[in-house]
XYZ file of C-alpha atoms in Angstrom:
355
model
C -13.392 17.268 -21.540
C -12.656 13.645 -22.550
C -14.774 10.676 -21.954
C -12.194 9.447 -19.341
C -12.135 12.606 -17.355
C -15.928 13.260 -17.339
C -16.724 9.572 -16.430
C -14.402 9.705 -13.484
C -15.314 13.254 -12.430
C -18.923 12.151 -12.241
C -18.168 9.056 -10.223
C -15.937 10.947 -7.753
C -18.361 13.863 -7.215
C -21.300 11.524 -6.633
C -19.268 9.261 -4.200
C -18.237 12.223 -2.082
C -21.905 13.584 -1.893
C -23.965 10.446 -1.974
C -21.686 7.340 -1.547
C -21.227 5.388 1.525
C -18.843 6.681 4.099
C -19.564 4.908 7.319
C -18.752 1.255 6.714
C -16.395 -0.184 9.387
C -13.601 -0.679 6.871
C -13.605 2.739 5.460
C -11.754 5.855 6.480
C -8.491 3.733 6.973
C -5.338 3.280 4.908
C -4.551 0.095 6.925
C -4.101 -2.539 4.125
C -4.957 -5.395 6.606
C -8.328 -4.062 7.245
C -8.948 -3.170 3.636
C -7.806 -6.627 2.507
C -10.048 -8.435 5.124
C -13.075 -6.485 4.028
C -12.432 -7.190 0.324
C -12.079 -10.854 0.849
C -15.155 -11.039 2.966
C -17.121 -8.980 0.550
C -16.430 -11.453 -2.324
C -19.902 -12.990 -3.124
C -21.344 -11.623 0.144
C -23.621 -8.716 0.977
C -22.335 -5.765 2.993
C -25.105 -6.261 5.800
C -23.946 -9.855 6.239
C -20.226 -9.104 6.356
C -20.270 -6.272 8.909
C -20.778 -8.459 12.072
C -18.324 -11.057 10.899
C -15.783 -8.340 10.071
C -15.993 -6.788 13.520
C -15.835 -10.110 15.372
C -12.971 -11.214 13.119
C -10.894 -7.914 13.824
C -11.682 -8.310 17.714
C -9.960 -11.854 17.566
C -7.202 -11.080 14.893
C -6.528 -7.394 14.998
C -3.443 -7.505 12.759
C -1.733 -9.737 10.246
C 0.582 -11.202 12.761
C -2.121 -12.363 15.063
C -3.982 -13.978 12.175
C -0.905 -15.697 10.831
C -0.179 -17.192 14.278
C -3.733 -18.357 14.847
C -4.770 -22.135 14.211
C -6.546 -22.387 10.912
C -9.477 -24.113 12.948
C -9.930 -20.765 14.855
C -9.994 -18.848 11.624
C -12.602 -21.172 10.107
C -14.712 -20.987 13.302
C -14.853 -17.182 12.983
C -15.783 -17.554 9.319
C -18.526 -20.157 9.856
C -21.789 -19.041 8.271
C -20.127 -16.727 5.535
C -19.751 -19.513 3.033
C -17.186 -19.920 0.346
C -14.637 -21.275 2.979
C -11.658 -21.410 0.624
C -11.547 -17.678 1.302
C -10.879 -18.303 4.950
C -8.170 -20.783 4.223
C -6.532 -18.530 1.613
C -6.788 -15.609 4.017
C -4.916 -17.528 6.706
C -2.253 -18.802 4.110
C -1.852 -15.275 2.916
C -1.302 -13.833 6.325
C 1.483 -16.447 6.820
C 2.996 -15.521 3.449
C 3.041 -11.809 4.440
C 4.801 -12.604 7.691
C 7.343 -15.194 6.237
C 8.061 -13.478 2.845
C 7.368 -9.799 3.280
C 8.331 -9.397 6.931
C 4.813 -8.541 8.236
C 4.313 -5.734 5.615
C 1.787 -5.785 2.919
C 3.314 -5.300 -0.649
C 2.553 -1.901 -1.866
C 1.553 -2.652 -5.536
C -1.243 -4.360 -7.045
C 1.088 -6.600 -9.030
C 2.768 -7.791 -5.854
C -0.384 -8.150 -3.833
C -1.787 -10.355 -6.713
C 0.972 -12.775 -6.093
C -0.397 -13.733 -2.655
C -2.832 -16.500 -1.943
C -6.465 -15.605 -2.484
C -5.894 -12.236 -3.905
C -7.021 -11.838 -7.571
C -6.519 -8.951 -10.007
C -9.493 -6.919 -8.980
C -8.959 -7.438 -5.158
C -5.359 -6.586 -5.422
C -6.276 -3.312 -7.350
C -8.713 -2.372 -4.588
C -6.408 -2.879 -1.875
C -3.633 -0.894 -3.713
C -6.073 1.961 -4.646
C -7.440 2.366 -1.041
C -4.304 1.785 0.827
C -1.736 3.379 -1.399
C -3.525 5.436 -4.071
C -2.287 3.229 -6.873
C -4.021 3.772 -10.273
C -5.221 0.201 -10.736
C -8.578 -0.710 -12.184
C -11.099 -2.960 -10.359
C -13.525 -5.237 -12.236
C -15.822 -6.994 -9.766
C -19.490 -8.004 -10.642
C -20.911 -4.566 -9.739
C -18.272 -2.795 -11.841
C -18.967 -4.931 -14.773
C -22.610 -4.303 -14.777
C -21.989 -0.493 -14.616
C -19.601 -0.543 -17.512
C -21.845 -2.936 -19.605
C -24.839 -0.665 -19.060
C -23.197 2.749 -19.705
C -21.169 1.689 -22.851
C -23.850 -0.870 -24.078
C -21.442 -3.907 -24.020
C -23.631 -6.701 -25.265
C -21.065 -9.502 -25.016
C -21.003 -12.297 -22.579
C -18.217 -10.945 -20.229
C -17.660 -14.391 -18.808
C -15.691 -15.219 -22.126
C -12.059 -14.357 -22.014
C -11.946 -12.043 -24.966
C -14.846 -9.934 -23.777
C -13.389 -9.732 -20.205
C -10.037 -8.661 -21.635
C -11.794 -5.864 -23.463
C -13.636 -4.917 -20.300
C -10.285 -4.677 -18.345
C -8.971 -2.301 -21.002
C -12.155 -0.186 -20.832
C -11.818 0.004 -16.971
C -8.048 0.961 -17.107
C -8.851 3.667 -19.731
C -11.202 5.405 -17.399
C -9.012 5.705 -14.356
C -8.619 9.271 -12.802
C -5.480 10.835 -11.281
C -3.872 8.994 -8.292
C -5.206 11.409 -5.718
C -8.846 10.595 -6.697
C -8.375 6.855 -6.845
C -9.859 5.971 -3.535
C -13.011 8.042 -4.079
C -13.322 6.823 -7.654
C -12.894 3.019 -6.643
C -15.376 3.408 -3.693
C -17.788 5.296 -6.076
C -17.821 2.486 -8.644
C -18.474 -0.126 -5.977
C -21.294 1.960 -4.346
C -22.846 2.709 -7.694
C -23.077 -0.893 -8.619
C -24.287 -1.992 -5.067
C -26.816 0.787 -4.553
C -28.216 2.315 -7.799
C -27.047 0.256 -10.897
C -28.368 -2.981 -9.261
C -29.123 -6.102 -11.014
C -33.050 -5.551 -10.930
C -34.849 -2.182 -10.958
C -31.792 0.074 -11.224
C -32.404 3.621 -9.801
C -31.473 5.386 -13.177
C -33.199 8.751 -12.058
C -30.416 9.119 -9.255
C -27.409 7.814 -11.265
C -24.559 10.175 -11.889
C -23.975 8.436 -15.273
C -27.549 8.534 -16.487
C -26.800 11.275 -19.081
C -24.168 9.148 -20.792
C -25.548 5.641 -20.147
C -26.618 3.820 -23.497
C -28.614 1.227 -21.755
C -30.770 3.835 -19.981
C -31.201 5.864 -23.213
C -32.231 2.829 -25.108
C -34.144 1.189 -22.250
C -32.092 -1.927 -22.361
C -30.955 -1.992 -18.669
C -32.733 -5.344 -18.187
C -30.847 -6.845 -20.974
C -27.342 -5.812 -19.869
C -25.051 -7.293 -18.861
C -25.732 -10.261 -21.087
C -26.863 -13.310 -18.956
C -24.956 -16.392 -19.688
C -27.052 -19.460 -19.906
C -26.838 -21.712 -16.894
C -27.689 -25.417 -16.809
C -29.845 -26.530 -13.953
C -27.642 -27.205 -10.905
C -27.249 -30.935 -10.415
C -28.462 -32.392 -7.082
C -26.538 -34.581 -4.689
C -27.701 -36.479 -1.558
C -25.926 -37.020 1.681
C -26.861 -38.747 4.930
C -25.963 -36.928 8.137
C -25.883 -38.735 11.365
C -26.930 -36.616 14.394
C -25.421 -38.823 17.115
C -26.435 -37.524 20.523
C -27.317 -38.528 24.072
C -29.539 -35.396 24.507
C -26.607 -33.399 26.100
C -23.749 -33.701 23.639
C -23.237 -34.424 19.916
C -20.667 -36.034 17.793
C -18.955 -33.943 15.129
C -16.202 -34.725 12.610
C -13.526 -32.513 11.190
C -14.016 -32.243 7.371
C -10.902 -32.817 5.128
C -8.937 -29.700 4.373
C -9.968 -29.865 0.758
C -13.502 -30.072 -0.542
C -16.843 -28.961 0.708
C -16.684 -27.173 4.092
C -12.945 -27.986 4.237
C -11.649 -27.887 7.764
C -15.016 -27.188 9.340
C -16.847 -29.430 11.922
C -19.876 -31.264 10.578
C -21.953 -34.303 11.267
C -20.543 -37.671 10.078
C -21.597 -38.391 6.638
C -22.166 -42.064 6.584
C -24.701 -44.914 6.859
C -25.887 -45.618 10.493
C -25.708 -49.331 10.133
C -21.976 -49.309 9.101
C -20.811 -46.289 11.160
C -22.429 -46.664 14.657
C -20.772 -50.075 15.569
C -17.393 -48.415 15.080
C -18.065 -45.891 18.008
C -18.564 -48.259 21.036
C -21.936 -46.681 21.820
C -25.276 -48.260 22.911
C -27.781 -47.205 20.256
C -31.290 -46.573 21.610
C -32.893 -45.639 18.380
C -32.323 -44.257 14.796
C -34.915 -42.128 13.133
C -35.131 -40.113 10.025
C -35.664 -36.341 10.197
C -37.131 -34.026 7.424
C -34.494 -33.474 4.671
C -32.745 -30.174 4.324
C -31.693 -28.539 1.068
C -28.588 -26.415 0.726
C -27.527 -24.655 -2.447
C -23.826 -24.383 -3.315
C -22.544 -22.433 -6.324
C -22.534 -25.463 -8.670
C -24.883 -28.013 -7.121
C -27.709 -28.433 -4.691
C -27.114 -30.752 -1.659
C -30.131 -32.754 -0.258
C -29.095 -33.512 3.312
C -30.978 -36.556 4.820
C -30.528 -36.160 8.621
C -30.885 -39.165 10.949
C -31.250 -38.849 14.622
C -29.136 -41.381 16.362
C -30.001 -41.625 20.019
C -27.297 -43.083 22.211
C -27.086 -43.748 25.964
C -23.693 -42.037 26.556
C -20.843 -40.442 24.516
C -18.889 -42.790 22.259
C -15.806 -44.433 23.703
C -13.760 -45.078 20.582
C -13.269 -41.439 19.106
C -10.142 -40.887 16.895
C -8.478 -37.706 18.326
C -8.311 -35.018 15.747
C -10.867 -36.607 13.454
C -14.049 -36.656 15.745
C -15.113 -34.641 18.827
C -17.949 -34.822 21.230
C -19.189 -31.439 22.255
C -21.994 -30.113 24.436
C -24.966 -29.039 22.269
C -24.646 -25.348 23.203
C -20.993 -25.294 22.345
C -21.441 -27.265 19.072
C -23.766 -24.632 17.801
C -21.141 -21.960 18.388
C -18.250 -23.856 16.913
C -16.949 -23.662 13.339
C -19.771 -25.420 11.573
C -21.377 -24.586 8.091
C -24.908 -22.976 8.101
C -26.955 -26.196 7.553
C -25.147 -27.976 10.232
C -25.830 -25.016 12.611
C -29.538 -25.119 11.549
C -29.704 -28.815 12.573
C -27.791 -28.269 15.840
C -30.121 -25.571 16.807
C -33.231 -27.759 16.220
C -31.774 -30.756 17.865
C -32.975 -30.181 21.538
C -36.497 -29.760 20.270
C -36.190 -32.859 18.073
C -34.905 -34.872 20.937
C -37.812 -33.679 23.219
C -40.344 -34.569 20.491
C -38.789 -38.004 20.207
C -39.183 -38.442 24.044
C -42.863 -37.603 23.795
C -43.522 -39.988 20.847
C -45.385 -43.143 21.693
C -43.414 -46.347 21.385
C -43.360 -47.907 17.963
């Protein structure tokens, strides 16, 4: 048997016997559910995705309901998953499917790749699972498997090396009838056995052909690209509250946390006079660090105690919400952390002796 046939056969046999079969987006040919899971699983662990996926489907059971929903509602369901451009692209893609494709998902990876937020590997996964198309995937897990099995010691973040890896992935594809099991098997193998650290080589169906395992180079492959230390930025967040409600602003559509609600990012002395509020006190709270992909944000929260809700809010830009509702709204993770702690912070401030 050829390298191609034995590689694919080993993956397919292992997946059917030992792979994952009970994830909520499996055992379906529905491209909408497959697409949703593939987008959510980008940069995010399965255990984290499952409850988000289930809540999302309960509110948006099909592409038509997602396309018709306000983007603010979509972002609220996504809040906490991070990488919020995924949610905005998801909504835009649903509208494209309705407007351009009559509510039907394209049936080929090439056509799927033309839609917002769907890259080459994601398009291939959808096409393989929904339609059995022979299209190669190449996400981070699959890159790791291929680099170890074939001892590819190049930086696959470089364009030439990635092109070669795509060619390798395409050369290994099985027959169309095995594409779903093969694609799922590659994903499962990278996620559960061929992990970044401490791979379970003894249980791997590719161990007998894995060059990295034979040469004990698993820890060296894939080649780690050098990363500069992430720069740090600092921002002041104003927690403006009367103890019952809190002021939040809608972030611009583009940029960090685009479209989500967050605390105003401003200096208290310049911002508070614009609101028409009676300020009782302003005090600094412990800083909070939040890591993004390319930088670390040092959040400097300030509790601004006011006697009543602001009277000069600009509709659509700012909103005043009860504390419990604010914590459940579409807010990013560090904002939710601060909102959750706000009642205790307020109570502690009430018990503090006067300055």
